[in-house]
Amino acid sequence: MIVILEPNLSTDDQRYRTIVDHLNSYPGVLVRTHEVKGQQQSLTEIYLIGDTKPLPIDTISALPGVEHAIRVSAEYRVLGRHTNDLRGANFEYNCVTFGQDTLNVFAGLCAVDTPGHVEAMMRALQENGQHCTRMGAYKPRTSPYAFQGHGASCLPYVFELAGKYGIKVIAMEVTHESHVEEIHQALNQTGNPTGVILQIGTRNTQNFELLKSVGRQNEYPVLLKRGFGITLEESLNAAEYLASEGNSRIVFCLRGMKTHLGDPHRNFVDFAHVPVVKRLTRMPVCIDCSHSVGTRIASSDGILDISHVTAQGVVAGANMILADFHPAPEKALVDGPQALLLKELPYFLEDIAIARQAYLDRVKLNKKFLESNH
Ligand code: PEP
Ligand code: MN
């Protein structure tokens, strides 16, 4: 069960203490408080864990200071969509809004290599009105001999350049909890010129200790990749690990599944699951068109498969796009063959805008259909 308190009712309030004392009086029920701090208001939610079936929801809903209480289904307690669950899932981070009704593009470098390439990328983003990017500093690689990313040493110039070009949020993968602290220090040291959404890669989707430590911090939101060889349910439970520790500002990212049945793509593109994740949970859904397709092959119509799958994901309601770009792909240290060129950025964005309009038109059409048929 989730007990949602009235907006701005803080944990210092006497009513909060009375509510918690009341909830603690039920045997076998664990009481956990989550505070969600938004731009406009903060929200306190109390999660009741254990055998909550016998609890009297009407009595709990009527306690002074309680806005309403929701019975949750067993799965995805924090992130799931439950009956009569009217909680919004949008969150704002560093002036960028993430939700199931928004769309943000994160075009950028798979891996940071040189300050020159970072600057060229950031400049192109600014010229095209973009406020978000991706920049890999810590790279999980198949071979221990492959370039592992510049790590903490590149963070100061990446953050300074982001600030210089008006980038508000950088998606950056972390593979160890110490990386979160390194990012925090580098941001502080450079005067917080930008923000970071912590990316958990597909190889770490079930690294439960990493999930728990990233879930315990509330400074940065999280972009969680779907595991490439596990079920969707297992990956959504990984997101729930983050949320159950207290951080529910999560974007869930589809990035394709590892199977030869998807050949000739690097992974089997799974963007048909965009609406599925939006139905099962309240998380915004990201699509990674670059790591799913993995090459710059084009169809008979001349359109790159990367652009085709991006459009497919956006037409299906995707909320975020992660795309590899590089000023000189032949010099890229990681994933050059799938990188789009900077001159392709305006075209890529325009193509996305077409697909987004098609999605919005489809939503409108469906609404009209439902209204005339109920
Ligand atoms: C990446 O986005 O740079 C990456 C390594 O992706 P994934 O974890 O999906 O392989
Ligand atoms: Mn990559």
GROMACS .gro file of C-alpha atoms and ligand atoms in nm:
model
  385
    1MET     CA    1   0.000   0.000   0.000
    2ILE     CA    2   0.118   0.355  -0.067
    3VAL     CA    3  -0.004   0.636   0.156
    4ILE     CA    4   0.029   0.973  -0.015
    5LEU     CA    5   0.039   1.273   0.213
    6GLU     CA    6  -0.094   1.618   0.133
    7PRO     CA    7   0.147   1.822  -0.080
    8ASN     CA    8   0.419   2.001   0.116
    9LEU     CA    9   0.339   1.812   0.436
   10SER     CA   10   0.693   1.746   0.555
   11THR     CA   11   0.835   1.486   0.788
   12ASP     CA   12   0.875   1.762   1.052
   13ASP     CA   13   0.499   1.804   1.070
   14GLN     CA   14   0.326   1.661   1.378
   15ARG     CA   15   0.061   1.502   1.150
   16TYR     CA   16   0.339   1.300   0.982
   17ARG     CA   17   0.447   1.158   1.320
   18THR     CA   18   0.089   1.070   1.408
   19ILE     CA   19   0.038   0.894   1.073
   20VAL     CA   20   0.363   0.696   1.106
   21ASP     CA   21   0.279   0.595   1.466
   22HIS     CA   22  -0.060   0.477   1.347
   23LEU     CA   23   0.090   0.276   1.058
   24ASN     CA   24   0.356   0.126   1.284
   25SER     CA   25   0.082  -0.010   1.508
   26TYR     CA   26  -0.017  -0.266   1.240
   27PRO     CA   27   0.172  -0.590   1.301
   28GLY     CA   28   0.404  -0.731   1.033
   29VAL     CA   29   0.408  -0.414   0.826
   30LEU     CA   30   0.727  -0.224   0.745
   31VAL     CA   31   0.686   0.152   0.707
   32ARG     CA   32   0.918   0.337   0.469
   33THR     CA   33   0.904   0.707   0.385
   34HIS     CA   34   0.999   0.853   0.046
   35GLU     CA   35   1.021   1.225  -0.011
   36VAL     CA   36   0.984   1.343  -0.368
   37LYS     CA   37   1.109   1.700  -0.405
   38GLY     CA   38   0.968   1.873  -0.710
   39GLN     CA   39   1.018   2.223  -0.848
   40GLN     CA   40   0.676   2.343  -0.734
   41GLN     CA   41   0.603   2.123  -0.435
   42SER     CA   42   0.737   1.829  -0.242
   43LEU     CA   43   0.547   1.512  -0.184
   44THR     CA   44   0.583   1.262   0.096
   45GLU     CA   45   0.482   0.905   0.023
   46ILE     CA   46   0.478   0.626   0.279
   47TYR     CA   47   0.527   0.273   0.151
   48LEU     CA   48   0.382  -0.009   0.356
   49ILE     CA   49   0.563  -0.335   0.293
   50GLY     CA   50   0.456  -0.681   0.407
   51ASP     CA   51   0.108  -0.825   0.447
   52THR     CA   52  -0.097  -0.513   0.381
   53LYS     CA   53  -0.411  -0.690   0.255
   54PRO     CA   54  -0.595  -0.673   0.591
   55LEU     CA   55  -0.519  -0.302   0.641
   56PRO     CA   56  -0.828  -0.074   0.648
   57ILE     CA   57  -0.767   0.157   0.352
   58ASP     CA   58  -1.062   0.384   0.443
   59THR     CA   59  -0.933   0.443   0.797
   60ILE     CA   60  -0.583   0.517   0.667
   61SER     CA   61  -0.715   0.748   0.393
   62ALA     CA   62  -0.909   0.944   0.655
   63LEU     CA   63  -0.609   1.019   0.880
   64PRO     CA   64  -0.538   1.395   0.902
   65GLY     CA   65  -0.266   1.484   0.650
   66VAL     CA   66  -0.329   1.186   0.420
   67GLU     CA   67  -0.435   1.280   0.069
   68HIS     CA   68  -0.516   0.926  -0.042
   69ALA     CA   69  -0.395   0.569  -0.014
   70ILE     CA   70  -0.352   0.317  -0.296
   71ARG     CA   71  -0.344  -0.059  -0.286
   72VAL     CA   72  -0.062  -0.172  -0.510
   73SER     CA   73  -0.040  -0.491  -0.709
   74ALA     CA   74   0.244  -0.720  -0.605
   75GLU     CA   75   0.469  -0.610  -0.888
   76TYR     CA   76   0.650  -0.281  -0.942
   77ARG     CA   77   0.512  -0.141  -0.619
   78VAL     CA   78   0.669   0.201  -0.657
   79LEU     CA   79   0.688   0.239  -1.033
   80GLY     CA   80   0.386   0.037  -1.145
   81ARG     CA   81   0.048   0.163  -1.259
   82HIS     CA   82  -0.204   0.059  -0.997
   83THR     CA   83  -0.583   0.083  -0.994
   84ASN     CA   84  -0.698   0.436  -0.899
   85ASP     CA   85  -0.335   0.547  -0.901
   86LEU     CA   86  -0.352   0.909  -1.010
   87ARG     CA   87   0.005   1.002  -0.923
   88GLY     CA   88   0.185   1.185  -1.198
   89ALA     CA   89   0.517   1.043  -1.300
   90ASN     CA   90   0.675   1.349  -1.455
   91PHE     CA   91   0.986   1.483  -1.297
   92GLU     CA   92   1.192   1.787  -1.367
   93TYR     CA   93   1.568   1.787  -1.344
   94ASN     CA   94   1.783   2.092  -1.417
   95CYS     CA   95   1.500   2.258  -1.617
   96VAL     CA   96   1.432   1.951  -1.834
   97THR     CA   97   1.102   1.766  -1.787
   98PHE     CA   98   1.088   1.389  -1.818
   99GLY     CA   99   0.756   1.208  -1.842
  100GLN     CA  100   0.541   0.972  -2.046
  101ASP     CA  101   0.413   1.268  -2.247
  102THR     CA  102   0.742   1.447  -2.325
  103LEU     CA  103   1.022   1.383  -2.573
  104ASN     CA  104   1.390   1.467  -2.517
  105VAL     CA  105   1.672   1.388  -2.756
  106PHE     CA  106   2.012   1.291  -2.612
  107ALA     CA  107   2.249   1.298  -2.909
  108GLY     CA  108   2.617   1.281  -2.823
  109LEU     CA  109   2.939   1.085  -2.800
  110CYS     CA  110   2.932   0.717  -2.710
  111ALA     CA  111   3.271   0.774  -2.547
  112VAL     CA  112   3.454   1.096  -2.468
  113ASP     CA  113   3.788   1.092  -2.651
  114THR     CA  114   3.926   1.444  -2.700
  115PRO     CA  115   3.821   1.790  -2.574
  116GLY     CA  116   3.804   1.900  -2.938
  117HIS     CA  117   3.546   1.634  -3.026
  118VAL     CA  118   3.345   1.710  -2.712
  119GLU     CA  119   3.340   2.080  -2.802
  120ALA     CA  120   3.242   2.016  -3.166
  121MET     CA  121   2.955   1.796  -3.044
  122MET     CA  122   2.833   2.049  -2.787
  123ARG     CA  123   2.850   2.332  -3.038
  124ALA     CA  124   2.644   2.136  -3.292
  125LEU     CA  125   2.385   2.063  -3.023
  126GLN     CA  126   2.356   2.429  -2.931
  127GLU     CA  127   2.326   2.530  -3.298
  128ASN     CA  128   2.035   2.290  -3.323
  129GLY     CA  129   1.854   2.406  -3.010
  130GLN     CA  130   1.939   2.100  -2.800
  131HIS     CA  131   1.981   2.099  -2.420
  132CYS     CA  132   2.071   1.737  -2.357
  133THR     CA  133   2.349   1.502  -2.463
  134ARG     CA  134   2.516   1.170  -2.393
  135MET     CA  135   2.885   1.145  -2.299
  136GLY     CA  136   3.052   0.821  -2.194
  137ALA     CA  137   3.342   0.856  -1.951
  138TYR     CA  138   3.332   0.508  -1.798
  139LYS     CA  139   3.296   0.244  -2.070
  140PRO     CA  140   3.216  -0.119  -1.995
  141ARG     CA  141   3.398  -0.311  -2.271
  142THR     CA  142   3.389  -0.673  -2.378
  143SER     CA  143   3.769  -0.691  -2.395
  144PRO     CA  144   3.987  -0.582  -2.102
  145TYR     CA  145   4.236  -0.450  -2.361
  146ALA     CA  146   3.987  -0.215  -2.527
  147PHE     CA  147   3.969   0.158  -2.438
  148GLN     CA  148   3.787   0.179  -2.103
  149GLY     CA  149   3.698   0.550  -2.119
  150HIS     CA  150   3.892   0.844  -1.974
  151GLY     CA  151   3.704   0.819  -1.643
  152ALA     CA  152   3.722   1.101  -1.390
  153SER     CA  153   4.002   1.282  -1.575
  154CYS     CA  154   3.775   1.402  -1.857
  155LEU     CA  155   3.484   1.513  -1.638
  156PRO     CA  156   3.598   1.874  -1.571
  157TYR     CA  157   3.629   1.964  -1.939
  158VAL     CA  158   3.313   1.775  -2.034
  159PHE     CA  159   3.111   1.964  -1.770
  160GLU     CA  160   3.270   2.304  -1.848
  161LEU     CA  161   3.201   2.265  -2.220
  162ALA     CA  162   2.845   2.154  -2.148
  163GLY     CA  163   2.795   2.474  -1.947
  164LYS     CA  164   2.953   2.684  -2.222
  165TYR     CA  165   2.706   2.549  -2.480
  166GLY     CA  166   2.394   2.552  -2.263
  167ILE     CA  167   2.364   2.176  -2.212
  168LYS     CA  168   2.143   2.107  -1.911
  169VAL     CA  169   2.157   1.728  -1.878
  170ILE     CA  170   2.423   1.472  -1.977
  171ALA     CA  171   2.344   1.099  -1.980
  172MET     CA  172   2.659   0.938  -1.841
  173GLU     CA  173   2.709   0.572  -1.762
  174VAL     CA  174   2.845   0.468  -1.423
  175THR     CA  175   2.972   0.117  -1.365
  176HIS     CA  176   3.067   0.154  -0.998
  177GLU     CA  177   2.924   0.356  -0.712
  178SER     CA  178   3.252   0.548  -0.678
  179HIS     CA  179   3.181   0.703  -1.019
  180VAL     CA  180   2.879   0.883  -0.873
  181GLU     CA  181   3.105   1.051  -0.619
  182GLU     CA  182   3.359   1.140  -0.890
  183ILE     CA  183   3.084   1.300  -1.098
  184HIS     CA  184   2.957   1.487  -0.794
  185GLN     CA  185   3.305   1.621  -0.714
  186ALA     CA  186   3.376   1.725  -1.072
  187LEU     CA  187   3.043   1.906  -1.097
  188ASN     CA  188   3.111   2.092  -0.772
  189GLN     CA  189   3.466   2.173  -0.871
  190THR     CA  190   3.348   2.325  -1.200
  191GLY     CA  191   3.063   2.522  -1.037
  192ASN     CA  192   2.776   2.291  -1.143
  193PRO     CA  193   2.756   2.416  -1.503
  194THR     CA  194   2.533   2.125  -1.609
  195GLY     CA  195   2.342   1.822  -1.475
  196VAL     CA  196   2.387   1.447  -1.509
  197ILE     CA  197   2.144   1.158  -1.545
  198LEU     CA  198   2.326   0.847  -1.427
  199GLN     CA  199   2.311   0.572  -1.687
  200ILE     CA  200   2.318   0.208  -1.581
  201GLY     CA  201   2.423  -0.001  -1.878
  202THR     CA  202   2.272  -0.323  -2.005
  203ARG     CA  203   2.557  -0.526  -1.854
  204ASN     CA  204   2.475  -0.391  -1.510
  205THR     CA  205   2.095  -0.411  -1.515
  206GLN     CA  206   2.112  -0.686  -1.251
  207ASN     CA  207   2.411  -0.554  -1.058
  208PHE     CA  208   2.192  -0.523  -0.751
  209GLU     CA  209   2.452  -0.357  -0.529
  210LEU     CA  210   2.508  -0.086  -0.791
  211LEU     CA  211   2.131  -0.044  -0.830
  212LYS     CA  212   2.089  -0.009  -0.456
  213SER     CA  213   2.363   0.248  -0.415
  214VAL     CA  214   2.243   0.456  -0.713
  215GLY     CA  215   1.887   0.423  -0.579
  216ARG     CA  216   1.992   0.552  -0.237
  217GLN     CA  217   2.111   0.885  -0.374
  218ASN     CA  218   1.858   1.143  -0.479
  219GLU     CA  219   2.081   1.401  -0.638
  220TYR     CA  220   2.079   1.254  -0.989
  221PRO     CA  221   1.801   1.083  -1.184
  222VAL     CA  222   1.876   0.748  -1.345
  223LEU     CA  223   1.858   0.612  -1.699
  224LEU     CA  224   1.832   0.234  -1.667
  225LYS     CA  225   1.902   0.020  -1.973
  226ARG     CA  226   1.704  -0.296  -2.028
  227GLY     CA  227   1.919  -0.607  -1.972
  228PHE     CA  228   2.009  -0.756  -2.309
  229GLY     CA  229   1.950  -1.119  -2.215
  230ILE     CA  230   1.678  -1.116  -1.952
  231THR     CA  231   1.301  -1.080  -1.959
  232LEU     CA  232   1.129  -0.744  -1.958
  233GLU     CA  233   0.987  -0.830  -1.616
  234GLU     CA  234   1.336  -0.884  -1.478
  235SER     CA  235   1.452  -0.551  -1.616
  236LEU     CA  236   1.149  -0.369  -1.473
  237ASN     CA  237   1.225  -0.525  -1.137
  238ALA     CA  238   1.576  -0.382  -1.168
  239ALA     CA  239   1.415  -0.037  -1.200
  240GLU     CA  240   1.209  -0.119  -0.894
  241TYR     CA  241   1.533  -0.185  -0.703
  242LEU     CA  242   1.632   0.177  -0.766
  243ALA     CA  243   1.289   0.305  -0.669
  244SER     CA  244   1.255   0.091  -0.358
  245GLU     CA  245   1.574   0.251  -0.227
  246GLY     CA  246   1.420   0.595  -0.264
  247ASN     CA  247   1.504   0.726  -0.612
  248SER     CA  248   1.205   0.703  -0.842
  249ARG     CA  249   1.328   0.956  -1.098
  250ILE     CA  250   1.398   0.684  -1.350
  251VAL     CA  251   1.385   0.664  -1.729
  252PHE     CA  252   1.373   0.310  -1.868
  253CYS     CA  253   1.572   0.255  -2.187
  254LEU     CA  254   1.509  -0.007  -2.454
  255ARG     CA  255   1.830  -0.088  -2.643
  256GLY     CA  256   1.765  -0.416  -2.823
  257MET     CA  257   1.815  -0.778  -2.720
  258LYS     CA  258   2.118  -0.995  -2.779
  259THR     CA  259   2.020  -1.270  -3.021
  260HIS     CA  260   2.129  -1.369  -3.369
  261LEU     CA  261   1.762  -1.361  -3.467
  262GLY     CA  262   1.806  -0.986  -3.493
  263ASP     CA  263   2.085  -1.007  -3.753
  264PRO     CA  264   2.203  -0.806  -3.939
  265HIS     CA  265   2.139  -0.558  -3.658
  266ARG     CA  266   2.372  -0.558  -3.358
  267ASN     CA  267   2.074  -0.637  -3.135
  268PHE     CA  268   1.713  -0.737  -3.197
  269VAL     CA  269   1.527  -0.408  -3.187
  270ASP     CA  270   1.262  -0.416  -2.914
  271PHE     CA  271   1.090  -0.081  -2.958
  272ALA     CA  272   0.749  -0.251  -2.985
  273HIS     CA  273   0.783  -0.261  -2.605
  274VAL     CA  274   0.762   0.121  -2.571
  275PRO     CA  275   0.383   0.112  -2.509
  276VAL     CA  276   0.418  -0.202  -2.296
  277VAL     CA  277   0.652  -0.033  -2.048
  278LYS     CA  278   0.425   0.274  -2.044
  279ARG     CA  279   0.128   0.053  -1.961
  280LEU     CA  280   0.300  -0.147  -1.685
  281THR     CA  281   0.483   0.141  -1.519
  282ARG     CA  282   0.479   0.518  -1.489
  283MET     CA  283   0.836   0.554  -1.617
  284PRO     CA  284   0.922   0.759  -1.925
  285VAL     CA  285   1.065   0.529  -2.194
  286CYS     CA  286   1.387   0.591  -2.385
  287ILE     CA  287   1.499   0.421  -2.704
  288ASP     CA  288   1.866   0.376  -2.790
  289CYS     CA  289   1.861   0.356  -3.169
  290SER     CA  290   2.241   0.335  -3.198
  291HIS     CA  291   2.324   0.040  -2.974
  292SER     CA  292   2.022  -0.156  -3.097
  293VAL     CA  293   2.099  -0.126  -3.470
  294GLY     CA  294   2.477  -0.086  -3.445
  295THR     CA  295   2.557  -0.001  -3.808
  296ARG     CA  296   2.494   0.272  -4.064
  297ILE     CA  297   2.320   0.046  -4.317
  298ALA     CA  298   2.032   0.198  -4.511
  299SER     CA  299   1.712   0.060  -4.657
  300SER     CA  300   1.616   0.066  -5.029
  301ASP     CA  301   1.453   0.405  -4.962
  302GLY     CA  302   1.794   0.542  -4.863
  303ILE     CA  303   1.694   0.597  -4.499
  304LEU     CA  304   1.934   0.457  -4.238
  305ASP     CA  305   1.799   0.170  -4.028
  306ILE     CA  306   1.895   0.384  -3.726
  307SER     CA  307   1.652   0.654  -3.844
  308HIS     CA  308   1.383   0.399  -3.927
  309VAL     CA  309   1.385   0.243  -3.581
  310THR     CA  310   1.400   0.587  -3.417
  311ALA     CA  311   1.085   0.685  -3.606
  312GLN     CA  312   0.919   0.356  -3.512
  313GLY     CA  313   0.993   0.412  -3.142
  314VAL     CA  314   0.875   0.773  -3.153
  315VAL     CA  315   0.554   0.687  -3.342
  316ALA     CA  316   0.491   0.435  -3.063
  317GLY     CA  317   0.526   0.708  -2.797
  318ALA     CA  318   0.892   0.702  -2.688
  319ASN     CA  319   0.990   0.983  -2.447
  320MET     CA  320   1.365   1.000  -2.491
  321ILE     CA  321   1.614   0.912  -2.762
  322LEU     CA  322   1.974   0.817  -2.700
  323ALA     CA  323   2.180   0.847  -3.019
  324ASP     CA  324   2.552   0.818  -3.092
  325PHE     CA  325   2.703   1.103  -3.294
  326HIS     CA  326   3.070   1.181  -3.361
  327PRO     CA  327   3.250   1.466  -3.541
  328ALA     CA  328   3.491   1.213  -3.699
  329PRO     CA  329   3.355   0.857  -3.660
  330GLU     CA  330   3.667   0.704  -3.816
  331LYS     CA  331   3.864   0.842  -3.520
  332ALA     CA  332   3.612   0.738  -3.253
  333LEU     CA  333   3.759   0.506  -2.989
  334VAL     CA  334   3.427   0.328  -2.930
  335ASP     CA  335   3.139   0.245  -3.167
  336GLY     CA  336   3.247   0.466  -3.460
  337PRO     CA  337   3.059   0.247  -3.716
  338GLN     CA  338   2.720   0.333  -3.565
  339ALA     CA  339   2.783   0.705  -3.511
  340LEU     CA  340   2.583   0.963  -3.701
  341LEU     CA  341   2.765   1.268  -3.841
  342LEU     CA  342   2.723   1.618  -3.703
  343LYS     CA  343   2.589   1.735  -4.040
  344GLU     CA  344   2.315   1.472  -4.001
  345LEU     CA  345   2.193   1.620  -3.671
  346PRO     CA  346   1.940   1.874  -3.813
  347TYR     CA  347   1.803   1.607  -4.048
  348PHE     CA  348   1.780   1.353  -3.762
  349LEU     CA  349   1.589   1.605  -3.547
  350GLU     CA  350   1.350   1.697  -3.828
  351ASP     CA  351   1.279   1.331  -3.896
  352ILE     CA  352   1.202   1.284  -3.523
  353ALA     CA  353   0.967   1.584  -3.530
  354ILE     CA  354   0.771   1.420  -3.816
  355ALA     CA  355   0.738   1.097  -3.619
  356ARG     CA  356   0.642   1.282  -3.299
  357GLN     CA  357   0.366   1.469  -3.483
  358ALA     CA  358   0.241   1.138  -3.619
  359TYR     CA  359   0.229   0.999  -3.262
  360LEU     CA  360   0.036   1.304  -3.134
  361ASP     CA  361  -0.208   1.274  -3.426
  362ARG     CA  362  -0.257   0.905  -3.347
  363VAL     CA  363  -0.334   0.986  -2.981
  364LYS     CA  364  -0.589   1.248  -3.093
  365LEU     CA  365  -0.749   1.010  -3.343
  366ASN     CA  366  -0.777   0.736  -3.080
  367LYS     CA  367  -0.936   0.976  -2.830
  368LYS     CA  368  -1.194   1.081  -3.090
  369PHE     CA  369  -1.267   0.716  -3.169
  370LEU     CA  370  -1.310   0.622  -2.802
  371GLU     CA  371  -1.535   0.922  -2.735
  372SER     CA  372  -1.765   0.835  -3.023
  373ASN     CA  373  -1.780   0.468  -2.926
  374HIS     CA  374  -1.833   0.460  -2.553
  375PEP     C1  375   2.612   0.294  -2.411
  375PEP     O1  376   2.499   0.350  -2.416
  375PEP     O2  377   2.717   0.354  -2.427
  375PEP     C2  378   2.617   0.150  -2.385
  375PEP     C3  379   2.730   0.088  -2.354
  375PEP     O3  380   2.497   0.092  -2.399
  375PEP     P1  381   2.447  -0.053  -2.348
  375PEP     O4  382   2.469  -0.058  -2.201
  375PEP     O5  383   2.302  -0.052  -2.387
  375PEP     O6  384   2.527  -0.155  -2.425
  376MN      MN  385   2.859   0.236  -2.737
   0.00000   0.00000   0.00000
